[in-house]
Short mmCIF file of C-alpha atoms and ligand atoms in Angstrom, two decimals:
data_model
loop_
_atom_site.label_atom_id
_atom_site.label_comp_id
_atom_site.label_asym_id
_atom_site.label_seq_id
_atom_site.Cartn_x
_atom_site.Cartn_y
_atom_site.Cartn_z
CA UNK A 76 -14.64 -15.24 7.23
CA UNK A 77 -15.50 -12.07 6.92
CA UNK A 78 -13.94 -8.99 7.63
CA UNK A 79 -16.91 -7.73 9.04
CA UNK A 80 -17.52 -10.17 11.56
CA UNK A 81 -17.31 -8.69 14.98
CA UNK A 82 -14.62 -10.68 17.56
CA UNK A 83 -15.04 -9.71 20.89
CA UNK A 84 -11.60 -9.59 22.09
CA UNK A 85 -11.71 -8.37 25.48
CA UNK A 86 -10.64 -10.12 28.06
CA UNK A 87 -8.47 -12.24 25.71
CA UNK A 88 -4.77 -10.93 27.20
CA UNK A 89 -4.71 -8.81 24.20
CA UNK A 90 -2.71 -5.33 24.78
CA UNK A 91 -5.16 -3.35 22.22
CA UNK A 92 -8.54 -3.76 23.96
CA UNK A 93 -7.27 -5.04 27.99
CA UNK A 94 -4.86 -2.26 27.79
CA UNK A 95 -6.96 0.97 26.82
CA UNK A 96 -8.25 1.50 30.21
CA UNK A 97 -5.33 0.97 31.99
CA UNK A 98 -2.67 3.50 29.19
CA UNK A 99 -5.50 5.93 28.19
CA UNK A 100 -8.37 5.94 30.83
CA UNK A 101 -10.45 4.51 28.18
CA UNK A 102 -12.72 2.38 30.05
CA UNK A 103 -12.90 -1.07 28.56
CA UNK A 104 -17.13 -1.79 28.40
CA UNK A 105 -17.42 1.23 25.94
CA UNK A 106 -14.47 2.02 24.42
CA UNK A 107 -13.22 1.40 20.66
CA UNK A 108 -9.65 0.16 20.67
CA UNK A 109 -7.88 2.10 17.72
CA UNK A 110 -4.53 2.60 18.88
CA UNK A 111 -1.70 -0.22 18.95
CA UNK A 112 -0.72 -1.42 15.20
CA UNK A 113 -3.12 -4.99 15.24
CA UNK A 114 -5.88 -5.81 13.41
CA UNK A 115 -9.11 -7.05 14.90
CA UNK A 116 -9.53 -9.60 12.52
CA UNK A 117 -8.53 -13.33 12.31
CA UNK A 118 -5.26 -14.27 10.21
CA UNK A 119 -6.41 -16.74 6.75
CA UNK A 120 -7.68 -20.08 7.59
CA UNK A 121 -3.57 -21.81 6.50
CA UNK A 122 -2.26 -20.11 9.41
CA UNK A 123 -5.08 -21.60 12.07
CA UNK A 124 -4.36 -24.84 10.26
CA UNK A 125 -0.83 -24.73 10.74
CA UNK A 126 -1.02 -24.14 14.66
CA UNK A 127 -3.96 -26.22 14.69
CA UNK A 128 -1.49 -29.01 13.19
CA UNK A 129 0.60 -28.24 15.89
CA UNK A 130 -1.69 -28.34 18.59
CA UNK A 131 -2.94 -32.02 17.32
CA UNK A 132 -0.11 -33.26 17.35
CA UNK A 133 1.23 -32.30 20.66
CA UNK A 134 4.42 -32.40 20.84
CA UNK A 135 6.04 -29.32 21.22
CA UNK A 136 9.83 -29.37 20.94
CA UNK A 137 12.66 -26.99 19.52
CA UNK A 138 12.57 -26.62 15.65
CA UNK A 139 14.52 -27.96 13.39
CA UNK A 140 14.78 -27.77 9.73
CA UNK A 141 14.00 -24.40 8.24
CA UNK A 142 14.06 -24.89 4.86
CA UNK A 143 10.52 -24.63 3.93
CA UNK A 144 10.02 -21.39 5.70
CA UNK A 145 13.31 -20.03 4.01
CA UNK A 146 11.94 -21.26 0.82
CA UNK A 147 8.71 -19.81 1.92
CA UNK A 148 10.14 -16.02 2.18
CA UNK A 149 11.94 -15.81 -0.93
CA UNK A 150 8.78 -17.29 -2.39
CA UNK A 151 6.83 -14.59 -1.10
CA UNK A 152 9.60 -11.76 -1.74
CA UNK A 153 9.88 -12.38 -5.52
CA UNK A 154 6.36 -13.27 -6.23
CA UNK A 155 4.92 -10.05 -4.52
CA UNK A 156 7.98 -7.64 -4.36
CA UNK A 157 10.02 -8.54 -7.17
CA UNK A 158 13.06 -9.35 -4.84
CA UNK A 159 15.29 -12.47 -5.70
CA UNK A 160 16.85 -13.06 -2.42
CA UNK A 161 19.25 -15.96 -0.88
CA UNK A 162 17.73 -17.76 2.12
CA UNK A 163 21.11 -18.05 3.90
CA UNK A 164 20.90 -14.24 3.94
CA UNK A 165 17.81 -14.45 6.53
CA UNK A 166 18.04 -13.71 9.91
CA UNK A 167 14.83 -14.49 12.36
CA UNK A 168 14.92 -12.03 15.15
CA UNK A 169 12.04 -11.79 17.95
CA UNK A 170 9.91 -9.36 15.97
CA UNK A 171 11.22 -6.24 14.21
CA UNK A 172 11.33 -3.81 17.42
CA UNK A 173 14.11 -6.66 18.27
CA UNK A 174 15.29 -6.60 14.73
CA UNK A 175 15.38 -2.78 14.97
CA UNK A 176 17.35 -2.94 18.57
CA UNK A 177 19.79 -5.59 17.19
CA UNK A 178 21.24 -3.38 14.24
CA UNK A 179 21.40 0.08 16.48
CA UNK A 180 23.36 -2.46 18.88
CA UNK A 181 25.22 -3.98 16.52
CA UNK A 182 26.12 -1.76 13.75
CA UNK A 183 26.94 1.68 16.02
CA UNK A 184 28.44 2.72 18.86
CA UNK A 185 27.21 4.53 22.44
CA UNK A 186 26.50 8.13 21.26
CA UNK A 187 26.22 7.61 17.46
CA UNK A 188 23.52 9.44 16.03
CA UNK A 189 20.61 7.58 14.45
CA UNK A 190 18.53 9.27 11.67
CA UNK A 191 15.02 8.75 11.38
CA UNK A 192 12.52 10.79 9.41
CA UNK A 193 9.74 12.08 11.95
CA UNK A 194 7.30 11.59 12.66
CA UNK A 195 7.95 7.82 12.10
CA UNK A 196 6.88 4.63 14.54
CA UNK A 197 7.58 5.66 17.96
CA UNK A 198 9.96 2.47 18.63
CA UNK A 199 12.62 3.19 16.79
CA UNK A 200 14.00 6.35 19.06
CA UNK A 201 12.65 4.19 22.14
CA UNK A 202 14.82 1.48 20.96
CA UNK A 203 17.73 4.13 19.88
CA UNK A 204 17.66 5.75 23.33
CA UNK A 205 17.75 2.48 25.21
CA UNK A 206 20.79 1.37 23.54
CA UNK A 207 22.39 4.74 24.91
CA UNK A 208 23.03 6.03 21.08
CA UNK A 209 21.74 10.03 19.84
CA UNK A 210 18.22 9.93 17.94
CA UNK A 211 19.07 12.54 14.86
CA UNK A 212 15.10 13.78 14.18
CA UNK A 213 15.01 14.55 10.84
CA UNK A 214 11.45 16.69 10.58
CA UNK A 215 9.77 15.98 7.11
CA UNK A 216 7.81 18.38 5.48
CA UNK A 217 4.63 18.40 3.87
CA UNK A 218 3.45 18.68 0.25
CA UNK A 219 -0.26 18.55 -0.66
CA UNK A 220 -0.88 17.15 2.44
CA UNK A 221 1.44 14.52 1.83
CA UNK A 222 5.07 13.71 3.90
CA UNK A 223 7.97 14.22 1.80
CA UNK A 224 11.55 14.70 2.86
CA UNK A 225 14.02 17.52 2.96
CA UNK A 226 17.49 16.09 2.48
CA UNK A 227 18.82 19.89 2.14
CA UNK A 228 18.47 20.94 5.29
CA UNK A 229 18.97 16.70 6.50
CA UNK A 230 22.60 17.69 5.16
CA UNK A 231 22.86 20.84 7.30
CA UNK A 232 21.89 18.97 10.02
CA UNK A 233 24.13 16.24 10.05
CA UNK A 234 27.72 16.66 12.40
CA UNK A 235 29.30 13.97 11.33
CA UNK A 236 28.42 11.53 14.13
CA UNK A 237 25.58 9.99 12.53
CA UNK A 238 26.43 5.99 11.92
CA UNK A 239 22.65 5.00 10.72
CA UNK A 240 19.38 6.26 9.15
CA UNK A 241 16.27 3.99 9.73
CA UNK A 242 13.81 4.39 6.91
CA UNK A 243 10.23 3.18 7.75
CA UNK A 244 8.83 2.31 4.15
CA UNK A 245 6.00 2.28 3.47
CA UNK A 246 5.68 4.68 5.99
CA UNK A 247 3.77 4.88 9.50
CA UNK A 248 2.32 7.32 10.35
CA UNK A 249 1.16 8.98 7.06
CA UNK A 250 1.09 5.95 5.12
CA UNK A 251 3.56 7.33 2.48
CA UNK A 252 4.94 5.05 -0.51
CA UNK A 253 7.76 6.61 -1.33
CA UNK A 254 8.80 6.86 -4.78
CA UNK A 255 11.91 5.30 -6.65
CA UNK A 256 13.30 8.95 -6.87
CA UNK A 257 13.07 9.53 -3.00
CA UNK A 258 14.35 5.46 -2.03
CA UNK A 259 17.17 7.14 -4.75
CA UNK A 260 17.89 10.56 -2.74
CA UNK A 261 17.41 8.16 0.84
CA UNK A 262 20.73 6.32 -0.89
CA UNK A 263 22.26 9.45 -1.76
CA UNK A 264 21.75 10.57 1.53
CA UNK A 265 23.38 7.36 3.27
CA UNK A 266 26.28 7.68 0.92
CA UNK A 267 26.82 11.25 1.33
CA UNK A 268 27.28 10.24 5.01
CA UNK A 269 28.66 7.34 5.72
CA UNK A 270 25.39 5.80 6.93
CA UNK A 271 24.10 1.88 7.16
CA UNK A 272 20.65 1.70 6.14
CA UNK A 273 17.66 -0.04 7.66
CA UNK A 274 15.20 -0.22 6.01
CA UNK A 275 12.03 -1.34 8.00
CA UNK A 276 9.42 -2.73 5.16
CA UNK A 277 6.73 -4.33 7.76
CA UNK A 278 3.98 -2.86 6.19
CA UNK A 279 4.97 -3.19 2.64
CA UNK A 280 2.11 -5.84 2.17
CA UNK A 281 -0.63 -3.29 2.72
CA UNK A 282 -0.49 -0.92 -0.15
CA UNK A 283 -3.67 0.70 -1.19
CA UNK A 284 -4.83 -0.19 -5.06
CA UNK A 285 -2.93 2.26 -7.52
CA UNK A 286 0.08 2.39 -5.52
CA UNK A 287 3.44 0.08 -5.54
CA UNK A 288 5.14 -0.43 -3.02
CA UNK A 289 9.64 -0.56 -3.81
CA UNK A 290 11.59 -2.96 -1.88
CA UNK A 291 14.77 -1.08 -0.94
CA UNK A 292 17.11 -4.00 -2.61
CA UNK A 293 15.86 -2.38 -6.18
CA UNK A 294 17.91 0.87 -5.45
CA UNK A 295 21.32 0.43 -6.79
CA UNK A 296 24.26 1.37 -5.27
CA UNK A 297 23.64 0.43 -1.47
CA UNK A 298 24.20 -3.27 -1.07
CA UNK A 299 27.15 -2.75 1.28
CA UNK A 300 25.46 -0.67 3.91
CA UNK A 301 22.14 -2.15 3.53
CA UNK A 302 19.44 -3.88 5.81
CA UNK A 303 16.20 -5.08 5.23
CA UNK A 304 13.28 -6.01 7.54
CA UNK A 305 10.50 -7.31 6.75
CA UNK A 306 7.89 -9.91 8.49
CA UNK A 307 4.65 -11.74 8.37
CA UNK A 308 3.33 -10.26 11.61
CA UNK A 309 1.57 -6.67 10.60
CA UNK A 310 0.77 -8.02 6.88
CA UNK A 311 -1.55 -11.55 8.57
CA UNK A 312 -2.40 -9.80 11.82
CA UNK A 313 -0.08 -12.59 14.08
CA UNK A 314 2.22 -9.95 16.46
CA UNK A 315 1.98 -12.29 18.80
CA UNK A 316 3.71 -14.70 17.25
CA UNK A 317 6.98 -12.04 17.65
CA UNK A 318 8.61 -13.01 14.30
CA UNK A 319 10.95 -10.96 12.19
CA UNK A 320 13.41 -10.70 9.42
CA UNK A 321 16.39 -9.04 9.03
CA UNK A 322 17.88 -9.92 5.54
CA UNK A 323 21.78 -9.15 5.04
CA UNK A 324 23.07 -8.99 2.00
CA UNK A 325 26.28 -8.07 2.15
CA UNK A 326 28.80 -10.85 3.84
CA UNK A 327 30.72 -8.61 6.41
CA UNK A 328 27.34 -6.67 7.70
CA UNK A 329 26.18 -10.15 8.00
CA UNK A 330 28.74 -11.87 10.11
CA UNK A 331 28.73 -8.81 12.07
CA UNK A 332 24.83 -9.12 12.44
CA UNK A 333 25.19 -13.25 13.09
CA UNK A 334 28.11 -13.08 15.96
CA UNK A 335 25.84 -10.54 17.69
CA UNK A 336 22.75 -12.91 17.60
CA UNK A 337 24.94 -16.02 18.73
CA UNK A 338 26.62 -13.44 21.87
CA UNK A 339 23.01 -13.10 23.07
CA UNK A 340 21.74 -16.73 22.39
CA UNK A 341 19.10 -16.03 20.61
CA UNK A 342 17.10 -17.94 18.28
CA UNK A 343 12.97 -18.10 16.91
CA UNK A 344 10.03 -19.54 18.52
CA UNK A 345 8.76 -22.20 16.87
CA UNK A 346 4.99 -21.07 16.24
CA UNK A 347 6.44 -17.88 14.63
CA UNK A 348 7.83 -20.28 11.89
CA UNK A 349 5.07 -22.65 11.50
CA UNK A 350 3.15 -19.30 11.09
CA UNK A 351 4.87 -17.32 8.44
CA UNK A 352 5.66 -20.89 6.48
CA UNK A 353 2.07 -21.20 6.05
CA UNK A 354 0.62 -17.66 5.25
CA UNK A 355 3.95 -16.61 2.80
CA UNK A 356 1.76 -19.05 0.33
CA UNK A 357 -1.18 -18.34 -2.46
CA UNK A 358 -3.50 -18.81 0.16
CA UNK A 359 -2.06 -16.22 2.21
CA UNK A 360 -2.01 -14.09 -1.05
CA UNK A 361 -5.47 -14.75 -2.01
CA UNK A 362 -6.29 -13.42 1.58
CA UNK A 363 -3.84 -10.42 1.80
CA UNK A 364 -5.79 -9.36 -1.77
CA UNK A 365 -8.87 -9.68 -0.12
CA UNK A 366 -8.03 -7.46 3.33
CA UNK A 367 -6.40 -4.63 1.65
CA UNK A 368 -9.72 -4.15 -0.17
CA UNK A 369 -11.31 -4.28 3.02
CA UNK A 370 -9.18 -1.61 4.45
CA UNK A 371 -9.44 0.39 1.30
CA UNK A 372 -12.91 0.60 1.86
CA UNK A 373 -12.70 1.28 5.50
CA UNK A 374 -10.11 4.50 4.90
CA UNK A 375 -12.81 5.58 1.98
CA UNK A 376 -15.63 5.67 4.81
CA UNK A 377 -13.32 7.01 7.72
CA UNK A 378 -11.60 10.12 5.49
CA UNK A 379 -14.97 10.94 4.34
CA UNK A 380 -16.04 11.09 7.30
CA UNK A 381 -13.38 12.47 9.10
CA UNK A 382 -12.74 15.26 6.29
CA UNK A 383 -16.12 16.50 7.01
CA UNK A 384 -15.79 17.58 10.80
CA UNK A 385 -14.73 20.82 10.48
CA UNK A 386 -10.90 21.48 11.39
CA UNK A 387 -9.85 17.73 11.39
CA UNK A 388 -7.94 15.86 8.22
CA UNK A 389 -6.47 12.98 7.72
CA UNK A 390 -3.61 12.39 5.71
CA UNK A 391 -4.41 10.14 2.56
CA UNK A 392 -3.17 6.58 2.80
CA UNK A 393 -1.21 5.32 0.14
CA UNK A 394 -0.67 1.91 2.30
CA UNK A 395 -0.89 1.13 6.06
CA UNK A 396 -4.31 0.78 8.45
CA UNK A 397 -2.81 3.56 10.33
CA UNK A 398 -4.84 6.71 10.03
CA UNK A 399 -3.19 10.63 10.73
CA UNK A 400 -5.42 12.92 11.62
CA UNK A 401 -4.52 16.33 12.12
CA UNK A 402 -6.73 18.43 14.79
CA UNK A 403 -4.65 21.74 14.09
CA UNK A 404 -7.75 23.48 12.30
CA UNK A 405 -10.11 22.83 15.62
CA UNK A 406 -8.24 25.85 17.30
CA UNK A 407 -7.96 23.61 20.28
CA UNK A 408 -4.92 22.78 22.91
CA UNK A 409 -3.58 19.01 22.41
CA UNK A 410 -4.97 18.50 25.38
CA UNK A 411 -8.32 19.68 24.47
CA UNK A 412 -8.99 17.67 21.56
CA UNK A 413 -7.19 14.71 23.26
CA UNK A 414 -9.72 14.72 25.87
CA UNK A 415 -12.76 15.27 23.26
CA UNK A 416 -11.68 11.74 21.33
CA UNK A 417 -10.59 9.71 24.66
CA UNK A 418 -13.34 10.92 27.19
CA UNK A 419 -16.54 12.38 25.10
CA UNK A 420 -15.79 10.10 22.33
CA UNK A 421 -14.54 7.17 24.13
CA UNK A 422 -12.01 6.10 21.55
CA UNK A 423 -8.04 5.04 22.24
CA UNK A 424 -5.87 6.34 19.48
CA UNK A 425 -1.65 7.05 19.74
CA UNK A 426 -0.74 10.83 20.37
CA UNK A 427 1.11 12.25 18.06
CA UNK A 428 3.84 13.57 20.00
CA UNK A 429 5.38 9.83 20.47
CA UNK A 430 6.34 9.88 16.76
CA UNK A 431 8.62 12.89 16.89
CA UNK A 432 9.23 15.91 15.73
CA UNK A 433 6.25 17.11 13.78
CA UNK A 434 3.17 15.25 15.54
CA UNK A 435 2.20 17.66 17.93
CA UNK A 436 -1.27 18.29 16.33
CA UNK A 437 -1.53 14.74 15.16
CA UNK A 438 -3.57 11.85 16.81
CA UNK A 439 -3.44 8.22 15.01
CA UNK A 440 -6.33 6.10 14.33
CA UNK A 441 -6.06 2.17 13.80
CA UNK A 442 -8.66 1.39 11.25
CA UNK A 443 -7.91 -2.51 10.82
CA UNK A 444 -11.19 -2.85 12.58
CA UNK A 445 -14.79 -4.11 11.35
CA UNK A 446 -16.60 -1.43 9.26
CA UNK A 447 -19.06 -1.41 11.71
CA UNK A 448 -16.73 -0.19 14.19
CA UNK A 449 -15.55 2.72 11.39
CA UNK A 450 -19.41 4.26 11.44
CA UNK A 451 -19.64 4.11 14.96
CA UNK A 452 -15.65 5.56 15.29
CA UNK A 453 -16.93 8.38 13.04
CA UNK A 454 -20.05 9.13 14.62
CA UNK A 455 -18.61 9.18 17.78
CA UNK A 456 -15.95 11.62 16.47
CA UNK A 457 -18.80 13.72 14.72
CA UNK A 458 -20.89 14.14 17.84
CA UNK A 459 -16.99 15.01 20.36
CA UNK A 460 -16.55 17.88 17.67
CA UNK A 461 -20.34 19.13 17.10
CA UNK A 462 -20.19 22.93 18.07
CA UNK A 463 -17.80 23.27 15.56
CA UNK A 464 -20.20 21.88 12.62
C1 PLP B 789 7.47 0.19 11.31
C2 PLP B 789 6.97 -0.66 12.13
N1 PLP B 789 7.66 -1.37 12.57
C3 PLP B 789 7.98 -2.58 13.40
C4 PLP B 789 6.59 -2.36 14.05
C5 PLP B 789 6.79 -3.83 14.87
O1 PLP B 789 7.47 -5.00 14.87
P1 PLP B 789 6.97 -6.27 15.76
O2 PLP B 789 5.87 -6.16 15.95
O3 PLP B 789 7.63 -7.08 14.77
O4 PLP B 789 8.12 -5.74 16.92
C6 PLP B 789 5.58 -1.55 14.13
C7 PLP B 789 4.24 -2.01 14.28
O5 PLP B 789 3.56 -1.19 14.29
C8 PLP B 789 6.05 -0.94 13.00
O6 PLP B 789 4.71 -0.24 12.45
#
């Protein structure tokens, strides 16, 4: 398979292409879907073969004996991230939005504050609010066009009702890979304010050449307050399998989480487990290496073209395939630049304000698509903002 292959996803019940007209009023026939975070690529053959084997067998009963699945997760985290973890620390949730919601529900009480560093993945705030907790938005600052965290300001913002901090590592949007010193600062902040740390590392495999992701488990002194979240779904483009891992080393936190999952009657979908087991393999690793090389090429092409349009500026991505573009220097209102992207260029994107404080002048573009579409998108944007040339 080549990442250049154009696969028509229209009329396949696919959120990204089949809902863009309804949600963004971008016509399905000529629109380009560059919003929600899934890729327009097939997963590696080893994953497709695992699903095919189930279809060929034909009996789709309950899943049993997940030891190979747990071993595959252990192998992946050890070989790709230098993280050694125990098999019985792993919980499988219905994806990581579900994992986040379960953490909020299990480890905090209604009315408690949950800290997020904004702009950040919008579903965090959604599930915090839906669970009757308060979103405490700690806005990031920018240094040289890259996001940074300002803990002096955040310390002053805390009022003692906060119980949890959700870290997005690598960060979506903005694509920061956090340094060890930054992760240590998050850890120290959590200790100062007695917060549980939920570290969502779903983008940890999609790291551009020259950068290295550090798992939060590598930071000392927070074992008793740390919840890790990982998944195969972003890495291998199998988000429809809705499987994610919540990994907890601390026995007390683990017991609480296990009890909550039991109370809610949660158990995983067998297809998610078959796919994840196949993906976390040497074949899967080779595919991810090729994928990241391709995404890096898309990123360079997209950034060069975007930054050549006066008034537009993309944030340099250390990781993820989600390009965060600032329209502030166009001098246009949010309505106007969004209208130009959606109506003139016919591109469906994520709107900045949904990511919280600091997102107003931004739009997020998903660049995990064949390169021909990146070229098409940048040509459309150059034309839509042509009067600024
Ligand atoms: C940081 C982050 N967490 C979680 C998710 C979604 O996870 P899931 O599909 O497993 O619910 C996304 C999807 O974009 C994400 O960016």
